[in-house]
C-alpha positions as YAML, in Angstrom:
chain: A
units: angstrom
residues:
- id: 1
  name: MET
  ca: [-45.18, -5.65, -18.17]
- id: 2
  name: LYS
  ca: [-44.11, -9.05, -19.12]
- id: 3
  name: LYS
  ca: [-42.40, -11.39, -16.64]
- id: 4
  name: GLY
  ca: [-39.15, -11.13, -18.68]
- id: 5
  name: HIS
  ca: [-39.06, -7.35, -18.27]
- id: 6
  name: ILE
  ca: [-39.61, -7.56, -14.52]
- id: 7
  name: ILE
  ca: [-36.87, -10.10, -14.09]
- id: 8
  name: GLY
  ca: [-34.53, -8.03, -16.26]
- id: 9
  name: LEU
  ca: [-35.19, -4.94, -14.12]
- id: 10
  name: GLY
  ca: [-34.59, -6.93, -11.01]
- id: 11
  name: ILE
  ca: [-31.18, -8.17, -12.23]
- id: 12
  name: ILE
  ca: [-30.21, -4.54, -13.17]
- id: 13
  name: ALA
  ca: [-31.18, -3.38, -9.73]
- id: 14
  name: ILE
  ca: [-29.20, -5.98, -8.06]
- id: 15
  name: ALA
  ca: [-26.15, -5.14, -10.23]
- id: 16
  name: ILE
  ca: [-26.48, -1.45, -9.30]
- id: 17
  name: VAL
  ca: [-26.52, -2.33, -5.56]
- id: 18
  name: ILE
  ca: [-23.45, -4.49, -5.93]
- id: 19
  name: ILE
  ca: [-21.57, -1.78, -7.70]
- id: 20
  name: MET
  ca: [-22.52, 0.95, -5.22]
- id: 21
  name: THR
  ca: [-21.36, -1.22, -2.21]
- id: 22
  name: SER
  ca: [-18.00, -2.05, -3.82]
- id: 23
  name: ILE
  ca: [-17.47, 1.60, -4.61]
- id: 24
  name: GLY
  ca: [-18.13, 2.38, -0.93]
- id: 25
  name: ASP
  ca: [-15.44, -0.01, 0.15]
- id: 26
  name: ALA
  ca: [-12.70, 1.51, -2.04]
- id: 27
  name: SER
  ca: [-9.85, 2.68, 0.03]
- id: 28
  name: SER
  ca: [-8.01, 5.95, -0.38]
- id: 29
  name: TYR
  ca: [-4.35, 6.58, 0.50]
- id: 30
  name: GLU
  ca: [-3.89, 7.98, 3.96]
- id: 31
  name: SER
  ca: [-0.78, 9.38, 5.81]
- id: 32
  name: PHE
  ca: [0.85, 7.86, 8.92]
- id: 33
  name: SER
  ca: [-0.51, 10.71, 11.01]
- id: 34
  name: THR
  ca: [-4.09, 9.87, 9.92]
- id: 35
  name: ALA
  ca: [-3.39, 6.15, 10.57]
- id: 36
  name: TRP
  ca: [-2.11, 6.95, 14.14]
- id: 37
  name: GLU
  ca: [-5.26, 9.15, 14.74]
- id: 38
  name: MET
  ca: [-7.53, 6.29, 13.67]
- id: 39
  name: LYS
  ca: [-5.62, 3.96, 16.01]
- id: 40
  name: GLN
  ca: [-6.09, 6.45, 19.00]
- id: 41
  name: ASP
  ca: [-9.76, 6.63, 18.11]
- id: 42
  name: GLY
  ca: [-10.11, 2.76, 18.41]
- id: 43
  name: ASP
  ca: [-10.30, 2.13, 14.74]
- id: 44
  name: ASP
  ca: [-8.02, -0.84, 13.87]
- id: 45
  name: LYS
  ca: [-9.12, -1.46, 10.32]
- id: 46
  name: ALA
  ca: [-6.39, -1.71, 7.71]
- id: 47
  name: ILE
  ca: [-5.57, 1.37, 5.76]
- id: 48
  name: HIS
  ca: [-3.42, 2.20, 2.68]
- id: 49
  name: VAL
  ca: [-0.42, 4.46, 3.25]
- id: 50
  name: VAL
  ca: [1.66, 5.40, 0.19]
- id: 51
  name: GLY
  ca: [5.21, 6.54, 0.35]
- id: 52
  name: GLN
  ca: [8.84, 6.04, -0.72]
- id: 53
  name: LEU
  ca: [11.61, 4.03, 0.77]
- id: 54
  name: LYS
  ca: [13.95, 6.16, 2.71]
- id: 55
  name: LYS
  ca: [17.25, 6.45, 0.74]
- id: 56
  name: ASP
  ca: [20.72, 7.98, 1.43]
- id: 57
  name: GLY
  ca: [22.49, 10.51, -0.89]
- id: 58
  name: SER
  ca: [23.60, 7.78, -3.34]
- id: 59
  name: GLY
  ca: [20.19, 6.25, -3.72]
- id: 60
  name: GLN
  ca: [20.73, 3.30, -1.45]
- id: 61
  name: VAL
  ca: [17.84, 2.21, 0.68]
- id: 62
  name: THR
  ca: [18.48, 2.89, 4.48]
- id: 63
  name: GLY
  ca: [16.77, 1.29, 7.40]
- id: 64
  name: LEU
  ca: [16.12, -2.07, 5.88]
- id: 65
  name: GLU
  ca: [16.64, -4.74, 8.55]
- id: 66
  name: ILE
  ca: [15.97, -8.36, 7.60]
- id: 67
  name: GLY
  ca: [15.06, -10.89, 10.40]
- id: 68
  name: GLU
  ca: [17.41, -13.78, 11.28]
- id: 69
  name: ASP
  ca: [15.01, -16.29, 9.68]
- id: 70
  name: LYS
  ca: [14.60, -14.17, 6.56]
- id: 71
  name: THR
  ca: [10.94, -14.43, 6.92]
- id: 72
  name: SER
  ca: [10.28, -10.87, 8.12]
- id: 73
  name: PHE
  ca: [11.83, -7.48, 7.81]
- id: 74
  name: THR
  ca: [11.46, -3.83, 8.75]
- id: 75
  name: PHE
  ca: [12.08, -0.70, 6.74]
- id: 76
  name: MET
  ca: [11.71, 3.04, 6.83]
- id: 77
  name: LEU
  ca: [8.93, 4.53, 4.66]
- id: 78
  name: VAL
  ca: [8.38, 8.37, 4.10]
- id: 79
  name: ASP
  ca: [4.71, 9.14, 3.31]
- id: 80
  name: ASN
  ca: [3.61, 11.89, 1.01]
- id: 81
  name: GLU
  ca: [3.51, 14.39, 4.12]
- id: 82
  name: GLY
  ca: [7.22, 13.61, 4.72]
- id: 83
  name: THR
  ca: [6.61, 11.55, 7.87]
- id: 84
  name: GLU
  ca: [9.21, 8.80, 8.34]
- id: 85
  name: GLN
  ca: [7.86, 5.61, 9.85]
- id: 86
  name: LYS
  ca: [9.29, 2.21, 10.69]
- id: 87
  name: VAL
  ca: [7.20, -0.55, 8.99]
- id: 88
  name: TYR
  ca: [7.20, -4.19, 9.91]
- id: 89
  name: TYR
  ca: [6.20, -6.88, 7.36]
- id: 90
  name: ASN
  ca: [5.95, -10.59, 8.43]
- id: 91
  name: GLU
  ca: [7.01, -11.98, 4.97]
- id: 92
  name: PRO
  ca: [10.30, -12.22, 3.08]
- id: 93
  name: VAL
  ca: [11.47, -9.24, 1.17]
- id: 94
  name: PRO
  ca: [9.76, -9.13, -2.17]
- id: 95
  name: ALA
  ca: [11.87, -9.26, -5.36]
- id: 96
  name: ASP
  ca: [12.97, -5.75, -6.56]
- id: 97
  name: PHE
  ca: [11.77, -4.25, -3.26]
- id: 98
  name: GLN
  ca: [14.77, -1.88, -3.05]
- id: 99
  name: ARG
  ca: [14.25, -0.67, -6.55]
- id: 100
  name: SER
  ca: [10.63, 0.39, -5.93]
- id: 101
  name: GLU
  ca: [9.63, 4.00, -6.89]
- id: 102
  name: GLN
  ca: [6.63, 3.87, -4.61]
- id: 103
  name: VAL
  ca: [5.40, 1.46, -1.90]
- id: 104
  name: VAL
  ca: [1.91, 1.05, -0.62]
- id: 105
  name: VAL
  ca: [1.58, -0.59, 2.74]
- id: 106
  name: ILE
  ca: [-1.79, -1.91, 3.87]
- id: 107
  name: GLY
  ca: [-2.08, -2.43, 7.59]
- id: 108
  name: SER
  ca: [-2.39, -0.57, 10.85]
- id: 109
  name: TYR
  ca: [-0.48, 0.62, 13.97]
- id: 110
  name: ARG
  ca: [0.04, -1.84, 16.85]
- id: 111
  name: GLU
  ca: [2.06, 0.72, 18.70]
- id: 112
  name: LYS
  ca: [3.31, 4.20, 17.96]
- id: 113
  name: GLU
  ca: [6.95, 3.15, 17.04]
- id: 114
  name: ILE
  ca: [5.94, 0.75, 14.30]
- id: 115
  name: PHE
  ca: [3.36, 0.33, 11.62]
- id: 116
  name: VAL
  ca: [2.53, -3.39, 10.87]
- id: 117
  name: ALA
  ca: [1.88, -4.05, 7.11]
- id: 118
  name: ASP
  ca: [-0.35, -7.00, 6.21]
- id: 119
  name: LYS
  ca: [0.37, -6.47, 2.50]
- id: 120
  name: ILE
  ca: [2.82, -4.47, 0.47]
- id: 121
  name: LEU
  ca: [2.30, -3.28, -3.12]
- id: 122
  name: MET
  ca: [5.23, -1.97, -5.11]
- id: 123
  name: LYS
  ca: [5.49, 0.40, -8.11]
- id: 124
  name: CYS
  ca: [8.71, -0.58, -9.76]
- id: 125
  name: PRO
  ca: [10.52, 1.23, -12.42]
- id: 126
  name: SER
  ca: [9.68, -0.13, -15.84]
- id: 127
  name: LYS
  ca: [12.48, -1.86, -17.76]
- id: 128
  name: TYR
  ca: [10.89, -0.50, -20.92]
- id: 129
  name: GLN
  ca: [10.86, 3.07, -19.73]
- id: 130
  name: GLU
  ca: [14.02, 4.12, -21.66]
- id: 131
  name: THR
  ca: [12.62, 2.45, -24.78]
- id: 132
  name: ASP
  ca: [9.38, 4.41, -24.41]
- id: 133
  name: VAL
  ca: [11.31, 7.66, -24.29]
- id: 134
  name: GLN
  ca: [13.35, 6.83, -27.36]
- id: 135
  name: ALA
  ca: [10.19, 5.82, -29.20]
- id: 136
  name: ALA
  ca: [8.64, 9.19, -28.40]
- id: 137
  name: GLY
  ca: [11.57, 10.84, -30.18]
- id: 138
  name: MET
  ca: [13.21, 12.41, -27.19]
...
């Protein structure tokens, strides 16, 4: 084999190793009950919990409490298993937070009563959704 072929195979092998390690780190969505079990087992790593904001009958978000300095807030999140949990986030309320269809919180429990989010990801309704439906002929 030529030196070029050996170098090329080495680069491909390194790329495969990098891809495999990044796939192994990919997070899956968990529930609040799984997150609490992990905390009790001594595992404090951040996990992803997906859910919806708790809303009343008229569709208004309930349980949203903004801190006095407006740099932190708490809210109620209902995970896919139906578990309601108070979530604390030490950042200002993101724009369009209350209009979110789904919310992903990345964090962990510090105590049973509150889940502390390090990061929040939101799936907001698309402003083009109605246009898409009309374009589809519905």
